[in-house]
mmCIF file of C-alpha atoms and ligand atoms in Angstrom:
data_model
loop_
_atom_site.group_PDB
_atom_site.id
_atom_site.type_symbol
_atom_site.label_atom_id
_atom_site.label_comp_id
_atom_site.label_asym_id
_atom_site.label_seq_id
_atom_site.Cartn_x
_atom_site.Cartn_y
_atom_site.Cartn_z
ATOM 1 C CA MET C 58 8.876 -2.979 -30.153
ATOM 2 C CA ALA C 59 8.015 0.392 -31.161
ATOM 3 C CA GLU C 60 4.271 0.056 -31.207
ATOM 4 C CA PRO C 61 2.568 0.739 -28.099
ATOM 5 C CA ILE C 62 1.858 -1.957 -25.606
ATOM 6 C CA LEU C 63 -1.794 -2.175 -24.262
ATOM 7 C CA VAL C 64 -2.364 -2.609 -20.704
ATOM 8 C CA THR C 65 -5.565 -3.080 -19.630
ATOM 9 C CA GLY C 66 -6.704 -2.355 -15.741
ATOM 10 C CA ALA C 67 -3.750 0.211 -16.112
ATOM 11 C CA THR C 68 -4.785 1.866 -12.770
ATOM 12 C CA GLY C 69 -5.269 -1.429 -10.933
ATOM 13 C CA THR C 70 -3.160 -3.241 -8.254
ATOM 14 C CA ILE C 71 -1.444 -5.297 -11.190
ATOM 15 C CA GLY C 72 -1.954 -2.880 -14.008
ATOM 16 C CA ARG C 73 -0.287 -0.022 -12.723
ATOM 17 C CA ARG C 74 2.699 -1.964 -11.900
ATOM 18 C CA VAL C 75 2.830 -3.405 -15.517
ATOM 19 C CA VAL C 76 2.844 -0.088 -16.749
ATOM 20 C CA ASP C 77 5.781 1.063 -14.670
ATOM 21 C CA ALA C 78 7.819 -1.870 -15.499
ATOM 22 C CA LEU C 79 7.344 -1.504 -19.355
ATOM 23 C CA ARG C 80 8.337 2.113 -19.078
ATOM 24 C CA ALA C 81 11.182 1.416 -16.977
ATOM 25 C CA SER C 82 12.580 -0.596 -19.481
ATOM 26 C CA GLY C 83 11.800 1.842 -22.347
ATOM 27 C CA HIS C 84 8.764 0.370 -23.763
ATOM 28 C CA ASP C 85 5.965 2.564 -25.292
ATOM 29 C CA VAL C 86 2.681 1.780 -23.157
ATOM 30 C CA ARG C 87 -0.811 2.344 -23.562
ATOM 31 C CA PRO C 88 -2.507 2.306 -20.415
ATOM 32 C CA ALA C 89 -6.033 1.719 -20.650
ATOM 33 C CA SER C 90 -9.336 1.651 -18.315
ATOM 34 C CA ARG C 91 -12.124 3.602 -17.703
ATOM 35 C CA THR C 92 -10.229 6.630 -16.002
ATOM 36 C CA SER C 93 -6.983 6.321 -18.228
ATOM 37 C CA PRO C 94 -6.145 8.321 -20.765
ATOM 38 C CA CYS C 95 -7.119 5.954 -23.215
ATOM 39 C CA PRO C 96 -10.653 5.162 -22.240
ATOM 40 C CA PHE C 97 -11.208 1.450 -22.159
ATOM 41 C CA ASP C 98 -14.532 -0.125 -20.798
ATOM 42 C CA TRP C 99 -15.731 -3.750 -20.737
ATOM 43 C CA GLY C 100 -18.926 -2.664 -21.040
ATOM 44 C CA ASP C 101 -18.586 -0.252 -24.031
ATOM 45 C CA PRO C 102 -17.480 -2.191 -27.550
ATOM 46 C CA ASP C 103 -17.011 1.336 -28.782
ATOM 47 C CA SER C 104 -14.039 2.130 -26.636
ATOM 48 C CA TRP C 105 -12.197 -1.231 -27.855
ATOM 49 C CA PRO C 106 -11.114 -0.320 -31.327
ATOM 50 C CA ALA C 107 -9.123 2.820 -30.241
ATOM 51 C CA ALA C 108 -7.348 0.904 -27.456
ATOM 52 C CA LEU C 109 -6.377 -1.731 -30.043
ATOM 53 C CA ASP C 110 -5.286 0.709 -32.874
ATOM 54 C CA GLY C 111 -1.547 -0.309 -33.657
ATOM 55 C CA VAL C 112 -1.151 -2.684 -30.955
ATOM 56 C CA GLN C 113 0.860 -6.052 -31.295
ATOM 57 C CA ALA C 114 0.871 -6.704 -27.478
ATOM 58 C CA MET C 115 -1.386 -6.661 -24.935
ATOM 59 C CA PHE C 116 -1.812 -7.422 -21.105
ATOM 60 C CA LEU C 117 -5.111 -8.762 -20.484
ATOM 61 C CA MET C 118 -6.816 -8.390 -17.234
ATOM 62 C CA ALA C 119 -10.629 -8.492 -16.115
ATOM 63 C CA PRO C 120 -11.710 -6.620 -13.095
ATOM 64 C CA ASP C 121 -13.120 -8.821 -10.386
ATOM 65 C CA ASP C 122 -16.417 -10.582 -11.160
ATOM 66 C CA VAL C 123 -16.299 -8.750 -14.829
ATOM 67 C CA PRO C 124 -15.626 -11.638 -17.578
ATOM 68 C CA VAL C 125 -13.061 -11.084 -20.473
ATOM 69 C CA GLU C 126 -15.457 -10.391 -23.687
ATOM 70 C CA PRO C 127 -14.720 -13.006 -26.474
ATOM 71 C CA ASP C 128 -15.644 -10.163 -28.878
ATOM 72 C CA PHE C 129 -12.746 -8.264 -27.542
ATOM 73 C CA VAL C 130 -10.536 -11.168 -27.828
ATOM 74 C CA LYS C 131 -11.514 -11.798 -31.569
ATOM 75 C CA LEU C 132 -11.228 -8.217 -32.372
ATOM 76 C CA ALA C 133 -7.683 -8.052 -31.006
ATOM 77 C CA ALA C 134 -6.830 -10.908 -33.101
ATOM 78 C CA ASP C 135 -8.516 -9.526 -36.338
ATOM 79 C CA THR C 136 -6.758 -6.289 -35.617
ATOM 80 C CA GLY C 137 -3.267 -7.606 -35.490
ATOM 81 C CA VAL C 138 -2.406 -8.001 -31.882
ATOM 82 C CA GLU C 139 0.363 -10.941 -31.904
ATOM 83 C CA ARG C 140 1.026 -11.491 -28.307
ATOM 84 C CA VAL C 141 -1.149 -11.626 -25.324
ATOM 85 C CA VAL C 142 -0.462 -11.963 -21.430
ATOM 86 C CA LEU C 143 -3.354 -12.863 -19.368
ATOM 87 C CA LEU C 144 -3.615 -12.293 -15.738
ATOM 88 C CA SER C 145 -5.326 -15.391 -14.081
ATOM 89 C CA SER C 146 -5.226 -16.952 -10.682
ATOM 90 C CA GLY C 147 -4.066 -20.183 -9.124
ATOM 91 C CA ALA C 148 -6.591 -22.874 -7.899
ATOM 92 C CA ILE C 149 -9.235 -22.055 -10.412
ATOM 93 C CA GLU C 150 -10.027 -25.427 -11.030
ATOM 94 C CA GLU C 151 -10.592 -26.396 -7.751
ATOM 95 C CA MET C 152 -12.348 -23.211 -6.708
ATOM 96 C CA HIS C 153 -14.748 -23.859 -10.254
ATOM 97 C CA ASP C 154 -13.972 -20.194 -11.041
ATOM 98 C CA GLU C 155 -15.709 -20.207 -14.467
ATOM 99 C CA ARG C 156 -14.838 -16.682 -15.081
ATOM 100 C CA LEU C 157 -11.190 -17.346 -15.236
ATOM 101 C CA LEU C 158 -11.402 -20.543 -16.912
ATOM 102 C CA GLU C 159 -13.089 -19.166 -19.623
ATOM 103 C CA ALA C 160 -10.710 -16.117 -20.054
ATOM 104 C CA GLU C 161 -7.893 -18.824 -20.411
ATOM 105 C CA ARG C 162 -9.898 -20.773 -22.965
ATOM 106 C CA LEU C 163 -10.470 -17.366 -25.213
ATOM 107 C CA VAL C 164 -6.782 -16.579 -25.158
ATOM 108 C CA LYS C 165 -5.724 -20.186 -25.796
ATOM 109 C CA GLU C 166 -8.304 -20.152 -28.774
ATOM 110 C CA SER C 167 -7.675 -16.763 -30.141
ATOM 111 C CA GLY C 168 -4.679 -17.476 -32.599
ATOM 112 C CA ILE C 169 -2.589 -14.950 -30.544
ATOM 113 C CA ASN C 170 0.568 -16.116 -28.891
ATOM 114 C CA TRP C 171 -0.631 -16.381 -25.279
ATOM 115 C CA THR C 172 1.164 -16.653 -21.807
ATOM 116 C CA ILE C 173 -0.938 -17.044 -18.774
ATOM 117 C CA LEU C 174 0.026 -15.944 -15.309
ATOM 118 C CA ARG C 175 -1.931 -17.869 -12.734
ATOM 119 C CA SER C 176 -0.789 -15.650 -9.621
ATOM 120 C CA SER C 177 -1.232 -16.364 -5.842
ATOM 121 C CA TRP C 178 -2.850 -14.075 -3.670
ATOM 122 C CA PHE C 179 -1.580 -10.572 -3.858
ATOM 123 C CA ASP C 180 0.404 -9.269 -0.748
ATOM 124 C CA GLN C 181 -1.196 -5.871 -1.802
ATOM 125 C CA ASN C 182 -4.507 -7.299 -0.898
ATOM 126 C CA PHE C 183 -3.784 -6.282 2.732
ATOM 127 C CA ASP C 184 -3.168 -2.732 1.996
ATOM 128 C CA GLU C 185 -4.904 -1.835 -1.270
ATOM 129 C CA GLY C 186 -7.310 -4.397 -1.639
ATOM 130 C CA PHE C 187 -10.238 -6.290 0.166
ATOM 131 C CA PHE C 188 -8.426 -7.393 3.247
ATOM 132 C CA GLN C 189 -7.552 -3.600 3.922
ATOM 133 C CA PRO C 190 -10.696 -2.790 6.000
ATOM 134 C CA GLY C 191 -10.390 -5.908 7.853
ATOM 135 C CA VAL C 192 -6.690 -5.007 8.994
ATOM 136 C CA MET C 193 -7.864 -1.304 9.780
ATOM 137 C CA ALA C 194 -10.609 -2.953 12.019
ATOM 138 C CA GLY C 195 -8.400 -5.578 13.772
ATOM 139 C CA ALA C 196 -9.937 -8.528 12.244
ATOM 140 C CA VAL C 197 -9.538 -10.621 9.234
ATOM 141 C CA CYS C 198 -11.690 -13.324 8.247
ATOM 142 C CA MET C 199 -11.453 -15.530 5.246
ATOM 143 C CA PRO C 200 -12.641 -19.074 4.774
ATOM 144 C CA VAL C 201 -9.320 -20.748 4.030
ATOM 145 C CA GLY C 202 -8.484 -22.396 7.170
ATOM 146 C CA ASP C 203 -4.715 -22.941 7.856
ATOM 147 C CA VAL C 204 -3.665 -23.778 4.427
ATOM 148 C CA ARG C 205 -0.526 -22.276 3.519
ATOM 149 C CA GLN C 206 -0.452 -19.791 0.672
ATOM 150 C CA VAL C 207 2.480 -18.320 -1.147
ATOM 151 C CA PHE C 208 1.486 -14.739 -1.333
ATOM 152 C CA VAL C 209 3.288 -12.860 -4.398
ATOM 153 C CA ASP C 210 4.107 -9.051 -4.194
ATOM 154 C CA ALA C 211 2.222 -7.080 -6.907
ATOM 155 C CA GLU C 212 5.485 -5.356 -7.783
ATOM 156 C CA ASP C 213 6.676 -9.170 -8.852
ATOM 157 C CA VAL C 214 3.685 -9.979 -10.859
ATOM 158 C CA GLY C 215 3.943 -6.810 -12.722
ATOM 159 C CA ALA C 216 7.791 -7.318 -13.579
ATOM 160 C CA VAL C 217 6.964 -10.958 -14.717
ATOM 161 C CA ALA C 218 4.309 -9.609 -17.073
ATOM 162 C CA ALA C 219 6.498 -7.053 -18.668
ATOM 163 C CA VAL C 220 9.050 -9.675 -19.198
ATOM 164 C CA ALA C 221 6.373 -12.295 -20.819
ATOM 165 C CA LEU C 222 4.861 -9.216 -22.836
ATOM 166 C CA THR C 223 8.322 -8.092 -24.290
ATOM 167 C CA ALA C 224 10.796 -11.155 -24.303
ATOM 168 C CA ASP C 225 10.736 -14.116 -26.839
ATOM 169 C CA GLY C 226 10.220 -17.707 -25.163
ATOM 170 C CA HIS C 227 7.033 -17.351 -23.167
ATOM 171 C CA ALA C 228 4.211 -18.046 -25.698
ATOM 172 C CA GLY C 229 2.340 -21.217 -24.905
ATOM 173 C CA ASN C 230 3.349 -21.008 -21.353
ATOM 174 C CA THR C 231 1.081 -20.970 -18.140
ATOM 175 C CA TYR C 232 3.190 -19.829 -15.049
ATOM 176 C CA ALA C 233 2.233 -20.003 -11.372
ATOM 177 C CA VAL C 234 3.281 -16.696 -10.217
ATOM 178 C CA THR C 235 4.292 -16.731 -6.481
ATOM 179 C CA GLY C 236 6.142 -15.279 -3.814
ATOM 180 C CA PRO C 237 9.406 -17.378 -2.018
ATOM 181 C CA ARG C 238 7.636 -18.889 0.923
ATOM 182 C CA ALA C 239 4.240 -20.312 1.902
ATOM 183 C CA LEU C 240 2.449 -19.024 4.847
ATOM 184 C CA THR C 241 -0.967 -19.215 6.741
ATOM 185 C CA PHE C 242 -3.287 -16.285 6.785
ATOM 186 C CA ALA C 243 -2.866 -16.236 10.429
ATOM 187 C CA GLU C 244 0.931 -15.817 10.123
ATOM 188 C CA ALA C 245 0.516 -13.223 7.200
ATOM 189 C CA VAL C 246 -1.839 -11.353 9.479
ATOM 190 C CA ALA C 247 0.212 -11.817 12.544
ATOM 191 C CA THR C 248 3.401 -10.398 10.603
ATOM 192 C CA ILE C 249 1.277 -7.124 9.663
ATOM 193 C CA GLY C 250 0.056 -6.820 13.469
ATOM 194 C CA GLU C 251 3.836 -6.878 14.654
ATOM 195 C CA ALA C 252 4.828 -4.576 12.181
ATOM 196 C CA ILE C 253 1.932 -1.695 13.084
ATOM 197 C CA GLY C 254 2.153 -2.581 16.740
ATOM 198 C CA ARG C 255 -1.874 -3.139 16.773
ATOM 199 C CA PRO C 256 -3.311 -6.568 18.068
ATOM 200 C CA LEU C 257 -4.756 -8.242 14.625
ATOM 201 C CA THR C 258 -6.738 -11.417 14.519
ATOM 202 C CA PHE C 259 -7.619 -13.767 11.964
ATOM 203 C CA ASP C 260 -10.499 -16.313 11.472
ATOM 204 C CA GLY C 261 -10.432 -18.939 8.843
ATOM 205 C CA SER C 262 -13.767 -20.579 9.339
ATOM 206 C CA THR C 263 -16.469 -20.547 6.886
ATOM 207 C CA SER C 264 -19.162 -19.809 9.615
ATOM 208 C CA ALA C 265 -17.260 -16.668 10.498
ATOM 209 C CA TYR C 266 -17.037 -15.439 6.894
ATOM 210 C CA VAL C 267 -20.691 -16.303 6.214
ATOM 211 C CA ALA C 268 -21.629 -14.118 9.172
ATOM 212 C CA MET C 269 -19.484 -11.369 7.841
ATOM 213 C CA LEU C 270 -21.227 -11.161 4.688
ATOM 214 C CA VAL C 271 -24.761 -11.481 5.970
ATOM 215 C CA GLU C 272 -23.756 -8.768 8.507
ATOM 216 C CA VAL C 273 -23.226 -6.293 5.623
ATOM 217 C CA GLY C 274 -26.486 -7.367 3.884
ATOM 218 C CA MET C 275 -25.996 -10.198 1.603
ATOM 219 C CA PRO C 276 -28.543 -12.703 1.459
ATOM 220 C CA GLN C 277 -27.617 -16.027 3.428
ATOM 221 C CA GLU C 278 -27.732 -18.474 0.399
ATOM 222 C CA GLN C 279 -25.475 -16.100 -1.564
ATOM 223 C CA ALA C 280 -23.213 -15.981 1.345
ATOM 224 C CA ASP C 281 -23.346 -19.581 1.822
ATOM 225 C CA LEU C 282 -22.529 -19.873 -2.161
ATOM 226 C CA ILE C 283 -19.859 -17.568 -2.100
ATOM 227 C CA ALA C 284 -18.315 -19.169 1.088
ATOM 228 C CA SER C 285 -18.364 -22.536 -0.706
ATOM 229 C CA THR C 286 -15.971 -21.697 -3.531
ATOM 230 C CA PHE C 287 -13.122 -21.887 -0.855
ATOM 231 C CA ASP C 288 -13.813 -25.647 -0.130
ATOM 232 C CA GLY C 289 -11.603 -26.275 -3.026
ATOM 233 C CA LEU C 290 -8.944 -24.098 -1.955
ATOM 234 C CA ARG C 291 -8.740 -25.763 1.724
ATOM 235 C CA SER C 292 -8.770 -29.323 0.198
ATOM 236 C CA ARG C 293 -6.077 -28.562 -2.516
ATOM 237 C CA GLY C 294 -3.741 -27.967 0.614
ATOM 238 C CA ASP C 295 -0.849 -26.069 1.089
ATOM 239 C CA ASP C 296 0.508 -23.990 -1.938
ATOM 240 C CA GLU C 297 4.207 -24.361 -3.039
ATOM 241 C CA PRO C 298 6.410 -21.378 -4.195
ATOM 242 C CA THR C 299 7.530 -21.619 -7.711
ATOM 243 C CA ASP C 300 10.711 -20.351 -9.624
ATOM 244 C CA THR C 301 8.518 -18.038 -12.080
ATOM 245 C CA VAL C 302 9.699 -14.602 -10.679
ATOM 246 C CA ARG C 303 13.417 -15.374 -10.443
ATOM 247 C CA ARG C 304 13.627 -17.084 -13.863
ATOM 248 C CA LEU C 305 11.617 -14.439 -15.892
ATOM 249 C CA THR C 306 13.096 -11.126 -13.998
ATOM 250 C CA GLY C 307 16.412 -12.463 -12.956
ATOM 251 C CA LYS C 308 15.495 -10.973 -9.457
ATOM 252 C CA GLU C 309 14.483 -12.910 -6.051
ATOM 253 C CA PRO C 310 10.867 -12.655 -5.211
ATOM 254 C CA ILE C 311 9.834 -9.800 -2.506
ATOM 255 C CA ASP C 312 9.171 -11.518 0.998
ATOM 256 C CA PHE C 313 6.051 -11.064 2.462
ATOM 257 C CA ARG C 314 7.766 -9.656 5.585
ATOM 258 C CA ASP C 315 9.442 -6.965 3.087
ATOM 259 C CA TYR C 316 6.379 -6.148 1.694
ATOM 260 C CA VAL C 317 4.786 -5.524 5.159
ATOM 261 C CA ALA C 318 7.823 -3.575 6.491
ATOM 262 C CA ASP C 319 7.896 -1.219 3.326
ATOM 263 C CA ALA C 320 4.065 -0.870 3.911
ATOM 264 C CA ALA C 321 4.023 -0.109 7.086
ATOM 265 C CA LYS C 322 6.995 2.543 6.812
ATOM 266 C CA ARG C 323 4.897 4.430 4.396
ATOM 267 C CA GLY C 324 1.951 4.586 7.007
ATOM 268 C CA ALA C 325 -0.495 2.589 4.803
ATOM 269 C CA TRP C 326 -2.103 1.126 8.039
ATOM 270 C CA ALA C 327 -1.887 4.344 9.993
ATOM 271 C CA LEU C 328 -4.906 5.258 11.961
ATOM 272 C CA SER C 329 -5.514 8.897 11.313
HETATM 273 N N1 NAP D 131 -6.416 -10.193 -5.641
HETATM 274 C C1 NAP D 131 -5.809 -11.415 -5.580
HETATM 275 O O1 NAP D 131 -5.116 -11.848 -4.714
HETATM 276 C C2 NAP D 131 -5.652 -11.977 -7.088
HETATM 277 C C3 NAP D 131 -4.935 -13.167 -7.319
HETATM 278 C C4 NAP D 131 -4.858 -13.674 -8.485
HETATM 279 C C5 NAP D 131 -5.699 -13.273 -9.594
HETATM 280 N N2 NAP D 131 -6.408 -12.088 -9.293
HETATM 281 C C6 NAP D 131 -7.132 -11.597 -10.378
HETATM 282 O O2 NAP D 131 -6.737 -10.221 -10.726
HETATM 283 C C7 NAP D 131 -7.615 -9.162 -11.286
HETATM 284 C C8 NAP D 131 -7.542 -8.196 -10.389
HETATM 285 O O3 NAP D 131 -6.661 -7.573 -10.640
HETATM 286 P P1 NAP D 131 -6.269 -6.195 -9.812
HETATM 287 O O4 NAP D 131 -6.493 -6.471 -8.176
HETATM 288 O O5 NAP D 131 -5.144 -5.625 -10.435
HETATM 289 O O6 NAP D 131 -7.423 -5.030 -10.369
HETATM 290 P P2 NAP D 131 -8.107 -3.830 -9.514
HETATM 291 O O7 NAP D 131 -6.949 -3.285 -8.617
HETATM 292 O O8 NAP D 131 -9.131 -4.125 -8.907
HETATM 293 O O9 NAP D 131 -8.137 -2.899 -10.483
HETATM 294 C C9 NAP D 131 -9.223 -3.075 -11.701
HETATM 295 C C10 NAP D 131 -8.824 -2.471 -13.006
HETATM 296 O O10 NAP D 131 -10.018 -2.594 -13.636
HETATM 297 C C11 NAP D 131 -10.384 -1.197 -14.410
HETATM 298 N N3 NAP D 131 -11.758 -1.778 -14.622
HETATM 299 C C12 NAP D 131 -12.578 -1.772 -13.731
HETATM 300 N N4 NAP D 131 -13.728 -1.757 -14.165
HETATM 301 C C13 NAP D 131 -13.676 -1.810 -15.499
HETATM 302 C C14 NAP D 131 -14.549 -1.861 -16.822
HETATM 303 N N5 NAP D 131 -15.913 -1.633 -16.689
HETATM 304 N N6 NAP D 131 -13.889 -1.761 -17.982
HETATM 305 C C15 NAP D 131 -12.655 -1.508 -18.268
HETATM 306 N N7 NAP D 131 -11.687 -1.533 -16.942
HETATM 307 C C16 NAP D 131 -12.392 -1.352 -15.549
HETATM 308 C C17 NAP D 131 -10.114 -0.227 -13.160
HETATM 309 O O11 NAP D 131 -9.773 0.918 -13.415
HETATM 310 P P3 NAP D 131 -10.731 2.050 -14.015
HETATM 311 O O12 NAP D 131 -11.739 2.329 -12.838
HETATM 312 O O13 NAP D 131 -10.221 3.470 -14.165
HETATM 313 O O14 NAP D 131 -11.772 1.503 -14.994
HETATM 314 C C18 NAP D 131 -8.567 -0.827 -12.663
HETATM 315 O O15 NAP D 131 -7.418 -0.352 -13.614
HETATM 316 C C19 NAP D 131 -9.136 -10.255 -10.996
HETATM 317 O O16 NAP D 131 -9.290 -10.809 -12.270
HETATM 318 C C20 NAP D 131 -8.704 -11.459 -10.001
HETATM 319 O O17 NAP D 131 -9.659 -12.354 -10.151
HETATM 320 C C21 NAP D 131 -6.537 -11.592 -8.062
#
């Protein structure tokens, strides 16, 4: 495909890996975000036409708490985008994630050939994302109890997205993108603790999570509401690995232990 492939969120955890994977397979890429060479801002519709100019395929992601704008999807369809790969998330029905449910509805109704990636928790949450401060402080807290989740490496999500953007046969599919094995948060955190040689604790209770949010200044009511979104995840029970990574990329998905070993080796959790 000679036309540039638009990658939104191109400086983020997944987008930057989508860019790398596409470039590694020789594709012309247009990385877009507020700080990318192609400035793209969800809050500034004037930035959208240049991002979409001449594009036939795009990777679509919305940053946390930001919705996919219906007018952007409509503009993409009107300007000739033929293929869209949307980054979504597992368990969005159970967690009543209206933002991502709406994003999925929008791409399905857009008239563009769509593929939806329902990704599990990214491994990189622990060194690039919202668990990093907890790891550094020695205590991670999430109201998920002891359900098993199939953490997936962002490299694998990026590689799957690149295939869905460039190979035929994926339109109309929603893929659950997971790592190779399910583990509890406690096991994940213990794996990191062992690798870095520091004691790390994990608390999966709702009360501890609410207390943590309140301590950083969130009103009690809001903290309770956020914590309650995890009720559905807990009652859904253990997650199961899927074969999406292997099937689309031809490679085995990266194991959480290997992610941790690599991150520890490059000093991701080093105390300065
Ligand atoms: N964390 C998980 O385990 C997980 C699992 C499944 C699905 N998800 C979903 O994945 C998405 C997050 O992906 P990620 O972790 O790759 O994101 P991320 O690392 O937080 O990066 C966000 C990206 O969006 C860009 N951005 C921020 N505000 C923007 C704006 N107003 N307009 C345009 N671009 C903006 C940022 O770049 P600039 O600052 O340069 O604009 C950056 O490239 C969310 O929708 C989340 O629900 C997350």
